[in-house]
Coordinates of C-alpha atoms in Angstrom, one line a residue:
Chain V
M1396 CA 0.0 0.0 0.0
K1397 CA 1.1 3.6 -0.5
V1398 CA 2.6 5.4 2.5
Y1399 CA 3.1 9.2 2.5
V1400 CA 6.3 10.0 4.4
P1401 CA 6.9 13.5 6.0
S1402 CA 10.0 15.4 5.1
P1403 CA 11.7 14.8 8.5
L1404 CA 11.7 11.1 7.7
S1405 CA 12.7 11.3 4.1
S1406 CA 16.4 10.8 5.0
Y1407 CA 15.4 7.2 5.8
T1408 CA 13.6 6.7 2.5
R1409 CA 16.3 8.1 0.3
E1410 CA 14.3 11.3 0.0
A1411 CA 11.2 9.6 -1.3
N1412 CA 7.9 11.2 -0.1
T1413 CA 5.8 8.2 -0.9
V1414 CA 6.9 4.6 -0.5
D1415 CA 5.2 1.2 -0.7
A1416 CA 4.9 -1.1 2.3
D1417 CA 2.8 -4.0 3.4
G1418 CA 1.0 -5.2 6.5
A1419 CA -2.3 -6.4 7.8
S1420 CA -2.2 -3.9 10.7
V1421 CA -0.5 -0.6 11.4
A1422 CA 2.0 -2.5 13.6
E1423 CA 2.9 -4.8 10.7
L1424 CA 3.2 -1.9 8.4
M1425 CA 5.6 -0.2 10.7
A1426 CA 7.7 -3.4 10.9
D1427 CA 7.7 -3.6 7.1
L1428 CA 8.8 0.0 6.8
D1429 CA 11.6 -0.7 9.3
R1430 CA 12.7 -3.7 7.2
R1431 CA 12.8 -1.6 4.1
Y1432 CA 14.2 1.5 5.7
P1433 CA 16.2 0.5 8.9
G1434 CA 15.7 2.8 11.9
M1435 CA 12.5 4.4 10.6
R1436 CA 10.1 2.7 13.0
F1437 CA 11.9 3.9 16.1
R1438 CA 11.5 7.5 14.8
I1439 CA 7.7 7.0 14.7
I1440 CA 7.1 4.5 17.5
N1441 CA 8.8 4.7 20.9
E1442 CA 10.2 1.8 23.0
Q1443 CA 6.8 1.4 24.7
D1444 CA 5.1 0.8 21.3
E1445 CA 3.4 4.1 21.4
I1446 CA 3.2 6.6 18.6
R1447 CA 5.6 9.4 19.4
R1448 CA 4.2 12.7 20.6
H1449 CA 3.7 15.1 17.7
I1450 CA 3.5 12.3 15.2
K1451 CA 0.2 11.3 13.7
I1452 CA -0.7 8.3 11.5
F1453 CA -3.7 8.6 9.3
V1454 CA -5.4 5.7 7.5
N1455 CA -7.5 6.9 4.6
R1456 CA -7.5 10.4 6.3
E1457 CA -8.7 9.0 9.6
Q1458 CA -6.3 9.3 12.5
V1459 CA -5.4 6.1 14.2
R1460 CA -3.8 5.7 17.6
D1461 CA -3.9 1.9 18.0
L1462 CA -1.1 0.0 16.3
A1463 CA -3.5 -3.0 16.1
T1464 CA -5.7 -1.2 13.7
P1465 CA -6.3 -3.5 10.7
L1466 CA -5.3 -2.4 7.2
A1467 CA -6.5 -3.5 3.8
G1468 CA -4.3 -3.6 0.7
D1469 CA -5.7 -0.5 -0.9
D1470 CA -5.5 1.7 2.2
E1471 CA -3.6 4.9 2.0
I1472 CA -1.4 5.7 4.9
M1473 CA -0.1 9.1 5.8
I1474 CA 2.5 9.8 8.5
V1475 CA 2.5 13.4 9.7
C1476 CA 4.9 15.3 11.9
A1477 CA 3.1 18.1 13.7
L1478 CA 4.6 21.5 13.4
S1479 CA 5.6 22.8 16.8
G1480 CA 8.4 24.3 18.7
G1481 CA 11.1 26.7 17.6
Chain O
M323 CA 20.1 5.4 7.9
S324 CA 23.3 6.7 6.2
K325 CA 23.9 10.3 5.8
R326 CA 26.6 12.2 4.0
A327 CA 27.6 15.6 5.3
G328 CA 30.3 18.2 4.9
G329 CA 33.8 17.7 6.3
S330 CA 37.2 16.5 5.3
A331 CA 38.4 12.9 5.3
R332 CA 42.0 13.6 6.0
R333 CA 43.9 10.8 7.7
K334 CA 45.8 13.2 9.9
L335 CA 43.1 15.0 11.9
G336 CA 45.0 17.4 14.1
L337 CA 43.0 19.3 16.8
H338 CA 39.3 19.5 16.5
L339 CA 36.6 21.0 18.6
L340 CA 33.3 19.0 18.4
I341 CA 30.5 21.5 19.0
G342 CA 27.1 20.2 19.8
T343 CA 24.3 22.8 19.5
R344 CA 20.6 23.1 19.8
K345 CA 20.4 23.0 16.0
G346 CA 23.2 20.7 14.9
L347 CA 26.9 19.7 15.1
F348 CA 29.8 21.8 14.0
F349 CA 33.6 21.2 13.8
L350 CA 36.3 23.8 14.4
R351 CA 39.5 22.5 12.9
G352 CA 42.6 24.0 14.4
Q353 CA 46.0 24.5 12.8
A354 CA 49.0 23.1 14.7
N355 CA 49.7 26.5 16.2
R356 CA 46.1 26.7 17.4
R357 CA 45.9 30.3 16.1
T358 CA 43.8 29.5 13.0
W359 CA 40.6 27.7 13.1
K360 CA 38.2 26.7 10.3
L361 CA 34.5 26.1 11.0
A362 CA 32.8 23.2 9.3
G363 CA 29.2 22.0 9.4
P364 CA 26.4 21.9 10.3
H365 CA 25.9 18.2 10.5
F366 CA 22.4 17.1 11.5
L367 CA 20.9 20.6 10.9
G368 CA 17.8 20.9 13.0
N369 CA 18.7 18.2 15.5
T370 CA 19.7 19.0 19.0
V371 CA 23.2 17.6 19.6
H372 CA 23.7 17.0 23.3
H373 CA 27.1 15.4 23.0
A374 CA 29.8 14.5 20.4
V375 CA 32.8 12.5 21.5
L376 CA 35.8 11.1 19.5
D377 CA 37.0 7.8 20.9
P378 CA 40.5 8.5 22.3
R379 CA 41.4 4.8 22.1
D380 CA 41.2 4.5 18.3
R381 CA 41.1 8.3 17.5
R382 CA 38.6 7.3 14.8
T383 CA 35.2 6.4 16.1
L384 CA 33.0 9.5 16.6
L385 CA 29.6 9.1 18.4
V386 CA 27.0 11.9 18.4
A387 CA 23.9 12.0 20.6
T388 CA 21.1 13.7 18.6
R389 CA 17.4 14.4 19.0
T390 CA 14.8 16.1 16.9
G391 CA 11.7 17.4 18.4
H392 CA 9.4 14.9 16.8
L393 CA 11.5 11.9 16.0
G394 CA 13.0 11.1 19.3
P395 CA 16.6 10.3 20.4
T396 CA 19.3 8.4 18.6
V397 CA 23.0 8.0 18.2
F398 CA 25.0 8.5 15.0
R399 CA 28.5 7.1 14.4
S400 CA 31.2 8.1 12.0
V401 CA 34.6 6.6 11.4
D402 CA 35.8 9.3 9.0
M403 CA 35.4 12.4 11.1
G404 CA 32.0 13.3 9.8
K405 CA 32.3 12.6 6.1
T406 CA 29.7 9.8 6.5
W407 CA 27.4 8.9 9.3
K408 CA 25.5 5.7 10.2
E409 CA 22.7 5.6 12.7
A410 CA 22.9 3.2 15.6
G411 CA 21.1 0.0 14.7
R412 CA 19.6 -0.2 18.2
P413 CA 19.7 3.2 20.0
P414 CA 19.4 3.5 23.8
A415 CA 15.9 2.6 24.8
F416 CA 14.1 1.3 27.9
P417 CA 12.5 -2.1 27.8
K418 CA 8.9 -2.3 26.8
V419 CA 6.6 -2.8 29.9
H420 CA 2.9 -3.3 30.2
N421 CA 2.4 -1.5 33.6
S422 CA 1.6 2.1 32.5
D423 CA 3.2 3.4 35.8
A424 CA 6.5 1.8 34.9
K425 CA 6.7 3.0 31.3
R426 CA 9.9 4.9 30.5
E427 CA 10.8 6.5 27.3
V428 CA 14.3 7.9 26.5
D429 CA 13.7 11.6 25.7
H430 CA 17.3 12.3 24.8
V431 CA 20.8 10.8 25.1
F432 CA 22.6 13.3 27.1
W433 CA 26.1 11.9 27.8
L434 CA 28.6 9.7 26.0
T435 CA 31.7 8.0 27.5
P436 CA 34.1 5.7 25.8
G437 CA 34.8 2.6 27.9
H438 CA 38.0 1.3 29.5
A439 CA 41.1 0.9 27.3
S440 CA 41.0 -2.8 27.8
E441 CA 37.5 -2.9 26.2
P442 CA 38.0 -1.1 22.9
D443 CA 34.4 -1.3 21.6
V444 CA 32.6 -0.5 24.9
W445 CA 30.8 2.8 25.3
Y446 CA 28.4 4.1 27.9
A447 CA 25.5 6.5 27.5
G448 CA 23.6 8.5 30.1
T449 CA 20.0 9.6 29.2
S450 CA 17.1 11.8 30.2
P451 CA 15.2 10.6 32.0
H452 CA 17.9 8.8 34.1
G453 CA 19.1 5.7 32.3
L454 CA 22.5 4.1 31.8
F455 CA 23.2 2.2 28.6
R456 CA 26.2 0.2 27.3
S457 CA 27.4 -0.6 23.9
E458 CA 29.9 -3.4 23.2
D459 CA 30.2 -2.8 19.5
G460 CA 31.4 0.7 19.2
G461 CA 28.0 2.4 19.5
V462 CA 26.1 0.4 16.9
T463 CA 23.7 -1.4 19.4
W464 CA 22.9 -0.3 23.0
S465 CA 21.5 -2.3 26.0
G466 CA 20.4 -1.0 29.4
V467 CA 22.8 -1.5 32.3
A468 CA 20.4 -3.5 34.5
G469 CA 22.2 -2.8 37.7
Y470 CA 21.2 0.8 37.3
N471 CA 18.1 0.9 35.0
E472 CA 16.3 -2.0 36.8
N473 CA 17.6 -1.2 40.3
P474 CA 14.6 -1.0 42.6
L475 CA 16.1 2.1 44.3
R476 CA 16.6 4.0 41.1
G477 CA 13.4 5.9 41.5
K478 CA 14.3 7.0 45.0
W479 CA 17.8 8.1 44.0
G480 CA 16.7 10.3 41.1
G481 CA 13.1 11.1 42.0
G482 CA 10.6 11.9 39.2
P483 CA 10.6 14.2 36.2
E484 CA 9.9 17.2 38.6
D485 CA 13.3 16.5 40.3
G486 CA 15.5 17.1 37.3
T487 CA 16.7 20.1 35.4
P488 CA 14.3 22.3 33.5
D489 CA 15.1 20.2 30.5
G490 CA 14.4 16.9 32.3
P491 CA 16.5 14.7 34.7
K492 CA 19.9 13.9 33.3
L493 CA 22.3 11.0 34.0
H494 CA 25.8 12.4 33.2
S495 CA 29.5 12.2 34.1
V496 CA 29.8 8.5 33.5
I497 CA 33.4 7.8 34.4
V498 CA 35.4 4.6 34.1
D499 CA 38.5 4.4 36.3
P500 CA 41.5 4.0 34.0
R501 CA 43.0 1.5 36.4
D502 CA 39.9 -0.8 36.6
A503 CA 37.1 -1.2 34.1
R504 CA 34.8 -2.4 36.9
H505 CA 35.2 0.8 38.9
M506 CA 32.8 3.5 37.7
Y507 CA 31.1 6.7 38.8
L508 CA 28.1 8.5 37.5
G509 CA 26.2 11.7 38.3
M510 CA 22.5 12.3 38.4
S511 CA 20.9 15.7 38.1
S512 CA 19.3 15.3 40.4
G513 CA 20.1 12.2 42.5
G514 CA 23.8 12.7 43.3
V515 CA 27.1 10.9 42.7
F516 CA 27.1 7.1 42.7
E517 CA 29.9 4.6 42.5
S518 CA 30.1 1.0 41.2
R519 CA 32.8 -1.5 41.9
D520 CA 31.3 -4.2 39.7
Q521 CA 31.0 -2.5 36.3
G522 CA 27.5 -1.2 37.0
A523 CA 25.9 -4.3 38.6
S524 CA 25.4 -2.4 41.8
W525 CA 25.7 1.3 42.8
S526 CA 26.3 3.1 46.1
P527 CA 25.7 6.8 46.8
L528 CA 28.9 8.9 47.2
N529 CA 27.7 12.2 48.5
R530 CA 29.0 12.7 52.1
G531 CA 30.1 16.2 52.7
C532 CA 28.3 17.6 49.7
A533 CA 25.6 20.2 50.3
A534 CA 22.0 19.9 49.1
D535 CA 20.5 23.2 50.2
F536 CA 17.3 22.5 48.4
L537 CA 16.5 19.5 50.6
P538 CA 15.3 19.6 54.2
D539 CA 17.9 17.0 55.4
P540 CA 21.3 18.9 55.7
D541 CA 23.3 15.7 54.9
P542 CA 21.2 13.3 52.9
E543 CA 22.6 10.1 51.5
Y544 CA 21.4 11.0 47.9
G545 CA 19.2 13.5 46.1
H546 CA 22.1 16.0 45.4
D547 CA 22.6 17.8 42.2
P548 CA 26.1 17.3 40.7
H549 CA 26.5 19.3 37.5
C550 CA 29.7 17.9 36.3
M551 CA 32.2 15.4 37.8
R552 CA 35.8 14.7 36.6
L553 CA 38.4 12.1 37.6
H554 CA 42.0 12.9 36.9
P555 CA 43.3 10.5 34.2
L556 CA 46.8 10.2 35.7
H557 CA 45.8 10.4 39.3
P558 CA 42.5 8.5 39.4
D559 CA 42.1 8.9 43.2
R560 CA 41.5 12.6 42.7
V561 CA 37.9 13.4 41.8
Y562 CA 36.3 16.9 41.4
Q563 CA 32.7 18.0 41.0
Q564 CA 31.0 21.2 40.2
N565 CA 27.7 20.8 42.0
H566 CA 24.5 22.9 42.2
C567 CA 25.8 23.7 45.7
G568 CA 29.5 24.4 45.1
I569 CA 32.8 23.1 43.9
Y570 CA 34.1 19.9 45.6
R571 CA 37.1 17.7 45.6
M572 CA 37.5 14.1 46.9
D573 CA 40.7 12.2 47.5
R574 CA 40.0 8.5 47.5
P575 CA 39.8 6.3 49.4
S576 CA 38.1 9.0 51.4
D577 CA 34.4 9.1 50.7
R578 CA 33.8 12.7 51.9
W579 CA 33.7 15.7 49.5
Q580 CA 35.6 18.8 50.5
R581 CA 34.1 22.1 49.4
I582 CA 37.0 23.8 47.7
G583 CA 34.7 26.5 46.2
R584 CA 34.7 28.3 49.6
A585 CA 37.9 29.9 48.4
M586 CA 36.1 31.5 45.4
P587 CA 35.4 35.3 45.7
K588 CA 32.1 35.7 47.6
K589 CA 30.8 38.1 44.9
V590 CA 31.1 35.4 42.3
G591 CA 30.3 32.4 44.3
D592 CA 31.0 28.8 43.4
I593 CA 28.0 27.8 41.4
G594 CA 28.4 26.8 37.8
F595 CA 28.2 23.9 35.4
P596 CA 31.5 22.9 33.7
L597 CA 34.7 21.8 35.2
V598 CA 37.9 21.0 33.3
L599 CA 41.0 19.3 34.6
H600 CA 44.6 19.9 33.6
P601 CA 45.6 16.7 31.7
R602 CA 48.8 16.3 33.8
D603 CA 48.6 18.4 36.9
P604 CA 45.9 17.0 39.3
D605 CA 45.9 20.2 41.3
M606 CA 45.0 22.4 38.4
L607 CA 41.4 22.9 37.1
W608 CA 39.1 25.4 35.6
V609 CA 35.5 26.3 36.3
F610 CA 33.1 28.8 34.8
P611 CA 30.9 30.4 37.4
M612 CA 27.4 31.5 36.8
D613 CA 24.8 33.4 38.7
G614 CA 23.1 30.9 41.0
T615 CA 21.5 33.5 43.2
S616 CA 17.8 34.2 43.7
V617 CA 15.9 32.6 40.8
W618 CA 19.0 31.2 39.3
P619 CA 19.4 33.4 36.2
R620 CA 22.0 31.0 34.8
V621 CA 24.1 33.8 33.3
S622 CA 27.6 35.1 34.0
P623 CA 27.6 37.0 37.3
E624 CA 26.9 40.7 36.7
G625 CA 27.1 40.0 32.9
K626 CA 30.9 39.7 33.2
P627 CA 32.0 36.3 32.1
A628 CA 35.2 34.7 33.5
A629 CA 36.8 31.4 34.0
Y630 CA 38.5 30.7 37.3
V631 CA 41.6 28.5 37.7
T632 CA 43.1 26.9 40.8
K633 CA 46.7 25.5 40.7
N634 CA 46.6 24.1 44.2
G635 CA 43.7 21.8 44.3
G636 CA 41.2 24.5 45.3
K637 CA 43.0 26.4 48.0
S638 CA 42.9 29.5 46.0
W639 CA 41.4 30.7 42.7
T640 CA 42.4 33.2 40.0
R641 CA 40.1 35.0 37.7
L642 CA 40.7 34.6 34.0
D643 CA 38.9 37.1 31.8
R644 CA 41.5 38.7 29.5
G645 CA 39.9 38.9 26.0
L646 CA 36.4 38.2 27.2
P647 CA 33.7 40.9 27.2
R648 CA 34.1 43.3 30.1
S649 CA 30.4 43.8 30.7
Q650 CA 26.8 43.2 29.3
A651 CA 27.6 39.6 28.3
W652 CA 24.7 37.6 29.6
W653 CA 25.7 34.1 28.5
T654 CA 27.0 31.2 30.3
V655 CA 28.6 27.8 29.6
K656 CA 26.8 24.5 30.0
R657 CA 28.2 21.4 31.8
Q658 CA 29.5 19.7 28.6
A659 CA 30.6 22.9 26.8
M660 CA 34.1 23.4 28.2
A661 CA 37.1 21.3 27.5
G662 CA 40.9 21.3 27.3
D663 CA 43.4 19.9 25.0
T664 CA 46.6 18.0 26.0
H665 CA 49.1 20.5 24.5
D666 CA 51.7 22.3 26.7
P667 CA 50.6 24.9 27.5
V668 CA 47.1 23.5 27.7
G669 CA 44.5 24.9 25.3
L670 CA 41.2 25.8 26.9
Y671 CA 37.9 26.1 25.0
F672 CA 34.3 26.8 25.7
G673 CA 31.0 27.3 23.9
T674 CA 28.4 29.7 25.1
T675 CA 24.6 29.7 25.4
S676 CA 24.8 32.6 22.9
G677 CA 26.6 30.5 20.2
E678 CA 30.1 31.8 20.6
V679 CA 33.2 29.6 20.9
W680 CA 36.2 31.0 22.8
G681 CA 39.6 29.6 23.1
S682 CA 42.9 30.1 24.9
R683 CA 46.3 28.7 23.9
D684 CA 47.8 29.6 27.3
E685 CA 45.7 27.8 29.9
G686 CA 43.2 30.6 30.1
T687 CA 45.6 33.6 30.4
R688 CA 44.0 35.1 27.3
F689 CA 40.9 34.1 25.4
T690 CA 40.1 34.9 21.8
L691 CA 36.8 34.4 19.9
L692 CA 37.1 31.4 17.6
A693 CA 33.5 31.4 16.2
R694 CA 30.2 33.1 16.7
H695 CA 26.6 33.2 15.5
L696 CA 26.2 29.4 16.1
P697 CA 23.0 28.1 17.7
E698 CA 23.0 27.7 21.5
I699 CA 25.9 25.5 22.4
Y700 CA 25.2 22.4 24.4
S701 CA 28.5 20.7 24.3
L702 CA 32.1 21.1 23.3
E703 CA 34.8 18.4 23.3
T704 CA 38.3 18.4 22.0
A705 CA 39.4 15.6 19.6
E706 CA 43.0 15.0 18.9
A707 CA 44.1 12.6 16.3

């Protein structure tokens, strides 16, 4: 499925803004992203398996907070870094 | 992730200042005479760089502790002085737990220490909130030091998030005794100084004689706020610390700190963050006092910055301010942002909260401005190779 990657993470995806990845859940998708782009998952998900503060994951434009959320093959995933701080 | 960044790949590296800032990492490369310096960088632009350290054992491995606001903490590694970088495969992180009260998340890696000479690939990292991590592969993968991170007393020693610095509690000053890889020290802001004789498997507080004016108990076992601790590399029984409550010295095997900051001028006081030891003379060290009165402005006292040096283990201190601004200079120097080289005479360097780098080729007798207009400087280390 297609995953939109925010610019702060594009150094992991060789500057690509959209990438393909697979998974039957958000958790599996994150694992697949990390296989394809090592280190990327830990930038999105902390060691307690929680989505980092200021990072949001949208599935078909609906925000999800639970990594167990199921995914279908034609879902569109968007990872967003909130703009904050100075 | 691999990154390429600016910088030269010369085999002969000379003298470098590794400057960690709120917005990236910079190098100042010095000529042999230490008169001419060239600024390079930034690397990791937009990342806060809390610490950058070149391994003195191989003079090749450079580790950098970085954090962006959104993406969390990590460690980068270079073996070509910044020409290329590779991110740690497993950065420092606490174990996953299911009890929500026990959940801990590394906010930033604050301190990096190369391990003992007999363990060439070992490094230690101190984090915020308090955590101690060890790498056995030169910084590629990191694991928690269970004797500290899982110690049932750890929460009592360091308290909660409200007991740390304004930027969060910090574990720092991880020191390995050059005579014995099993003998270690660490500092917690707050929590105090702790010592291990079994390579981190167990820890004991080492705070007798040290003030903790902010606690009701005049002589608590722990809960102190060491800002920076240093052990003399050639005389490892001599330990110094710049504390929230003064400057102290300890001569082991004594376990009592002596407040050597009492000899500082009353008008200046003995509060500050950094502390630098002479590489050969255990009686000589430098501090950089700041205003720790009233609400703790954390600026140079009266806006007149100065280093102070003692040449007799703290019996007396001399002000060093030649070349520095005479007034209206409201910056200060953080605990990791002052360092010396090993030349003779020793070169002394510091980075300021206003983004300036100052240096002295004559042990602080006279300072010159080496760089300015950098972001707020968090750390400065010398690297000689």
